[in-house]
Amino acid sequence: MNLAHIRAVAFDLDGTLVDSRLNFTAICQDIGWPVGTPLLERLAELGDCAEARRAAQIIYQHEMRGAEQASWMPGAAACLQHLIAQQVPLAILTRNMRDATCLMLQRLQIPVSLVLTREDCAAKPDPAGLYSIAAHYAIPCQQLLYVGDYVFDLQTASNAGAWSCLYLNETNQHFKPLAHYHIQHFNELAQAFS
């Protein structure tokens, strides 16, 4: 994996750097929506109404519970430390809400200061977050790598003109053709910056 052209790395948070065991099936069931409903998109469609407020509260409770029990993905902490030692600028772009994100950052001492949540920019797969990260580091998106575990992450990178890296798990192998790179373990990413 040759990443000589990459000058900054952004990460998805949940399912990539950390495992908060968020159960989207359970969230949909608790709300009463069909399993597989895209939560943020459905909320946006509803606008400001009683159903939307109730759904938002259920999502909030699930996300906060997830943040309280979140743990590092294997090798992710060491990878971040290695990238910091190599002076690679880092960022996090997540669809998580700010409260849950801040709790995870504090609990796990995640050493990334540039963090964008769904309150900070349009939710993925909108490329606004990656545009903002690239602008912050004064680089073109073509020199930014976005690491994530889901199709939204790969679409976000593609929409921004950035490079994508899929963090593989047992359920996302079918997204591999959409990614520029893929890793099974974070030590592969660290080695690419050695």
PDB file of N, CA and C in Angstrom, residues 23-71:
ATOM      1  N   ASN A  23     -26.318  -1.019  17.924  1.00  0.00           N
ATOM      2  CA  ASN A  23     -27.160  -1.999  17.257  1.00  0.00           C
ATOM      3  C   ASN A  23     -28.266  -1.252  16.500  1.00  0.00           C
ATOM      4  N   PHE A  24     -28.033  -1.037  15.206  1.00  0.00           N
ATOM      5  CA  PHE A  24     -28.980  -0.242  14.414  1.00  0.00           C
ATOM      6  C   PHE A  24     -30.316  -0.959  14.246  1.00  0.00           C
ATOM      7  N   THR A  25     -30.288  -2.276  14.263  1.00  0.00           N
ATOM      8  CA  THR A  25     -31.544  -3.040  14.210  1.00  0.00           C
ATOM      9  C   THR A  25     -32.387  -2.734  15.441  1.00  0.00           C
ATOM     10  N   ALA A  26     -31.746  -2.764  16.614  1.00  0.00           N
ATOM     11  CA  ALA A  26     -32.461  -2.480  17.866  1.00  0.00           C
ATOM     12  C   ALA A  26     -32.978  -1.046  17.899  1.00  0.00           C
ATOM     13  N   ILE A  27     -32.192  -0.111  17.371  1.00  0.00           N
ATOM     14  CA  ILE A  27     -32.632   1.292  17.344  1.00  0.00           C
ATOM     15  C   ILE A  27     -33.903   1.415  16.497  1.00  0.00           C
ATOM     16  N   CYS A  28     -33.875   0.829  15.305  1.00  0.00           N
ATOM     17  CA  CYS A  28     -35.063   0.876  14.430  1.00  0.00           C
ATOM     18  C   CYS A  28     -36.268   0.235  15.114  1.00  0.00           C
ATOM     19  N   GLN A  29     -36.038  -0.901  15.772  1.00  0.00           N
ATOM     20  CA  GLN A  29     -37.144  -1.594  16.439  1.00  0.00           C
ATOM     21  C   GLN A  29     -37.707  -0.760  17.589  1.00  0.00           C
ATOM     22  N   ASP A  30     -36.821  -0.117  18.370  1.00  0.00           N
ATOM     23  CA  ASP A  30     -37.276   0.714  19.485  1.00  0.00           C
ATOM     24  C   ASP A  30     -38.108   1.902  19.003  1.00  0.00           C
ATOM     25  N   ILE A  31     -37.717   2.453  17.846  1.00  0.00           N
ATOM     26  CA  ILE A  31     -38.458   3.592  17.289  1.00  0.00           C
ATOM     27  C   ILE A  31     -39.762   3.118  16.645  1.00  0.00           C
ATOM     28  N   GLY A  32     -39.713   1.886  16.079  1.00  0.00           N
ATOM     29  CA  GLY A  32     -40.866   1.381  15.343  1.00  0.00           C
ATOM     30  C   GLY A  32     -40.737   1.600  13.847  1.00  0.00           C
ATOM     31  N   TRP A  33     -39.496   1.785  13.387  1.00  0.00           N
ATOM     32  CA  TRP A  33     -39.226   1.944  11.963  1.00  0.00           C
ATOM     33  C   TRP A  33     -38.781   0.609  11.383  1.00  0.00           C
ATOM     34  N   PRO A  34     -38.961   0.406  10.067  1.00  0.00           N
ATOM     35  CA  PRO A  34     -38.467  -0.832   9.448  1.00  0.00           C
ATOM     36  C   PRO A  34     -36.949  -0.972   9.653  1.00  0.00           C
ATOM     37  N   VAL A  35     -36.521  -2.201   9.939  1.00  0.00           N
ATOM     38  CA  VAL A  35     -35.086  -2.463  10.109  1.00  0.00           C
ATOM     39  C   VAL A  35     -34.353  -2.068   8.830  1.00  0.00           C
ATOM     40  N   GLY A  36     -33.231  -1.355   8.985  1.00  0.00           N
ATOM     41  CA  GLY A  36     -32.464  -0.897   7.831  1.00  0.00           C
ATOM     42  C   GLY A  36     -32.764   0.534   7.432  1.00  0.00           C
ATOM     43  N   THR A  37     -33.747   1.166   8.106  1.00  0.00           N
ATOM     44  CA  THR A  37     -34.063   2.572   7.816  1.00  0.00           C
ATOM     45  C   THR A  37     -32.833   3.434   8.123  1.00  0.00           C
ATOM     46  N   PRO A  38     -32.360   4.272   7.164  1.00  0.00           N
ATOM     47  CA  PRO A  38     -31.256   5.190   7.471  1.00  0.00           C
ATOM     48  C   PRO A  38     -31.753   6.254   8.465  1.00  0.00           C
ATOM     49  N   LEU A  39     -31.220   6.216   9.676  1.00  0.00           N
ATOM     50  CA  LEU A  39     -31.784   6.986  10.787  1.00  0.00           C
ATOM     51  C   LEU A  39     -31.754   8.495  10.566  1.00  0.00           C
ATOM     52  N   LEU A  40     -30.579   9.030  10.226  1.00  0.00           N
ATOM     53  CA  LEU A  40     -30.464  10.493  10.103  1.00  0.00           C
ATOM     54  C   LEU A  40     -31.277  11.018   8.929  1.00  0.00           C
ATOM     55  N   GLU A  41     -31.292  10.254   7.847  1.00  0.00           N
ATOM     56  CA  GLU A  41     -32.058  10.672   6.675  1.00  0.00           C
ATOM     57  C   GLU A  41     -33.559  10.672   6.989  1.00  0.00           C
ATOM     58  N   ARG A  42     -34.013   9.650   7.702  1.00  0.00           N
ATOM     59  CA  ARG A  42     -35.442   9.562   8.073  1.00  0.00           C
ATOM     60  C   ARG A  42     -35.815  10.711   9.019  1.00  0.00           C
ATOM     61  N   LEU A  43     -34.944  10.989   9.970  1.00  0.00           N
ATOM     62  CA  LEU A  43     -35.192  12.120  10.889  1.00  0.00           C
ATOM     63  C   LEU A  43     -35.333  13.428  10.123  1.00  0.00           C
ATOM     64  N   ALA A  44     -34.440  13.637   9.154  1.00  0.00           N
ATOM     65  CA  ALA A  44     -34.466  14.875   8.367  1.00  0.00           C
ATOM     66  C   ALA A  44     -35.767  14.993   7.575  1.00  0.00           C
ATOM     67  N   GLU A  45     -36.245  13.859   7.049  1.00  0.00           N
ATOM     68  CA  GLU A  45     -37.505  13.873   6.286  1.00  0.00           C
ATOM     69  C   GLU A  45     -38.690  14.258   7.165  1.00  0.00           C
ATOM     70  N   LEU A  46     -38.658  13.828   8.431  1.00  0.00           N
ATOM     71  CA  LEU A  46     -39.792  14.068   9.324  1.00  0.00           C
ATOM     72  C   LEU A  46     -39.931  15.532   9.706  1.00  0.00           C
ATOM     73  N   GLY A  47     -38.785  16.237   9.763  1.00  0.00           N
ATOM     74  CA  GLY A  47     -38.839  17.621  10.218  1.00  0.00           C
ATOM     75  C   GLY A  47     -39.116  17.679  11.712  1.00  0.00           C
ATOM     76  N   ASP A  48     -39.680  18.798  12.181  1.00  0.00           N
ATOM     77  CA  ASP A  48     -39.923  18.989  13.613  1.00  0.00           C
ATOM     78  C   ASP A  48     -41.344  18.540  13.944  1.00  0.00           C
ATOM     79  N   CYS A  49     -41.448  17.332  14.481  1.00  0.00           N
ATOM     80  CA  CYS A  49     -42.758  16.818  14.867  1.00  0.00           C
ATOM     81  C   CYS A  49     -42.560  15.871  16.051  1.00  0.00           C
ATOM     82  N   ALA A  50     -43.639  15.436  16.638  1.00  0.00           N
ATOM     83  CA  ALA A  50     -43.559  14.572  17.824  1.00  0.00           C
ATOM     84  C   ALA A  50     -42.816  13.272  17.525  1.00  0.00           C
ATOM     85  N   GLU A  51     -43.078  12.664  16.372  1.00  0.00           N
ATOM     86  CA  GLU A  51     -42.391  11.403  16.029  1.00  0.00           C
ATOM     87  C   GLU A  51     -40.893  11.614  15.910  1.00  0.00           C
ATOM     88  N   ALA A  52     -40.509  12.726  15.284  1.00  0.00           N
ATOM     89  CA  ALA A  52     -39.077  13.011  15.116  1.00  0.00           C
ATOM     90  C   ALA A  52     -38.407  13.239  16.470  1.00  0.00           C
ATOM     91  N   ARG A  53     -39.068  13.976  17.364  1.00  0.00           N
ATOM     92  CA  ARG A  53     -38.475  14.233  18.689  1.00  0.00           C
ATOM     93  C   ARG A  53     -38.332  12.930  19.481  1.00  0.00           C
ATOM     94  N   ARG A  54     -39.352  12.057  19.400  1.00  0.00           N
ATOM     95  CA  ARG A  54     -39.304  10.782  20.089  1.00  0.00           C
ATOM     96  C   ARG A  54     -38.171   9.903  19.523  1.00  0.00           C
ATOM     97  N   ALA A  55     -38.075   9.851  18.191  1.00  0.00           N
ATOM     98  CA  ALA A  55     -37.028   9.058  17.540  1.00  0.00           C
ATOM     99  C   ALA A  55     -35.645   9.591  17.909  1.00  0.00           C
ATOM    100  N   ALA A  56     -35.494  10.914  17.886  1.00  0.00           N
ATOM    101  CA  ALA A  56     -34.203  11.526  18.215  1.00  0.00           C
ATOM    102  C   ALA A  56     -33.784  11.176  19.644  1.00  0.00           C
ATOM    103  N   GLN A  57     -34.749  11.142  20.561  1.00  0.00           N
ATOM    104  CA  GLN A  57     -34.453  10.799  21.953  1.00  0.00           C
ATOM    105  C   GLN A  57     -33.992   9.345  22.079  1.00  0.00           C
ATOM    106  N   ILE A  58     -34.634   8.451  21.344  1.00  0.00           N
ATOM    107  CA  ILE A  58     -34.237   7.033  21.366  1.00  0.00           C
ATOM    108  C   ILE A  58     -32.830   6.863  20.784  1.00  0.00           C
ATOM    109  N   ILE A  59     -32.571   7.546  19.675  1.00  0.00           N
ATOM    110  CA  ILE A  59     -31.239   7.485  19.063  1.00  0.00           C
ATOM    111  C   ILE A  59     -30.200   8.027  20.040  1.00  0.00           C
ATOM    112  N   TYR A  60     -30.524   9.146  20.695  1.00  0.00           N
ATOM    113  CA  TYR A  60     -29.614   9.754  21.672  1.00  0.00           C
ATOM    114  C   TYR A  60     -29.266   8.747  22.775  1.00  0.00           C
ATOM    115  N   GLN A  61     -30.271   8.088  23.317  1.00  0.00           N
ATOM    116  CA  GLN A  61     -30.038   7.129  24.402  1.00  0.00           C
ATOM    117  C   GLN A  61     -29.145   5.981  23.942  1.00  0.00           C
ATOM    118  N   HIS A  62     -29.402   5.466  22.755  1.00  0.00           N
ATOM    119  CA  HIS A  62     -28.571   4.377  22.221  1.00  0.00           C
ATOM    120  C   HIS A  62     -27.130   4.843  22.006  1.00  0.00           C
ATOM    121  N   GLU A  63     -26.959   6.035  21.429  1.00  0.00           N
ATOM    122  CA  GLU A  63     -25.607   6.531  21.148  1.00  0.00           C
ATOM    123  C   GLU A  63     -24.826   6.783  22.433  1.00  0.00           C
ATOM    124  N   MET A  64     -25.483   7.340  23.448  1.00  0.00           N
ATOM    125  CA  MET A  64     -24.782   7.610  24.707  1.00  0.00           C
ATOM    126  C   MET A  64     -24.408   6.296  25.401  1.00  0.00           C
ATOM    127  N   ARG A  65     -25.314   5.314  25.373  1.00  0.00           N
ATOM    128  CA  ARG A  65     -25.005   4.004  25.960  1.00  0.00           C
ATOM    129  C   ARG A  65     -23.818   3.372  25.225  1.00  0.00           C
ATOM    130  N   GLY A  66     -23.814   3.511  23.903  1.00  0.00           N
ATOM    131  CA  GLY A  66     -22.705   3.002  23.109  1.00  0.00           C
ATOM    132  C   GLY A  66     -21.396   3.673  23.467  1.00  0.00           C
ATOM    133  N   ALA A  67     -21.432   4.990  23.641  1.00  0.00           N
ATOM    134  CA  ALA A  67     -20.220   5.744  23.981  1.00  0.00           C
ATOM    135  C   ALA A  67     -19.671   5.329  25.337  1.00  0.00           C
ATOM    136  N   GLU A  68     -20.569   5.011  26.264  1.00  0.00           N
ATOM    137  CA  GLU A  68     -20.143   4.614  27.613  1.00  0.00           C
ATOM    138  C   GLU A  68     -19.426   3.264  27.619  1.00  0.00           C
ATOM    139  N   GLN A  69     -19.713   2.414  26.628  1.00  0.00           N
ATOM    140  CA  GLN A  69     -19.074   1.095  26.611  1.00  0.00           C
ATOM    141  C   GLN A  69     -18.108   0.921  25.439  1.00  0.00           C
ATOM    142  N   ALA A  70     -17.828   1.995  24.718  1.00  0.00           N
ATOM    143  CA  ALA A  70     -16.958   1.906  23.545  1.00  0.00           C
ATOM    144  C   ALA A  70     -15.553   1.459  23.929  1.00  0.00           C
ATOM    145  N   SER A  71     -14.947   0.700  23.015  1.00  0.00           N
ATOM    146  CA  SER A  71     -13.562   0.253  23.204  1.00  0.00           C
ATOM    147  C   SER A  71     -12.800   0.440  21.894  1.00  0.00           C
TER     148      SER A  71
END
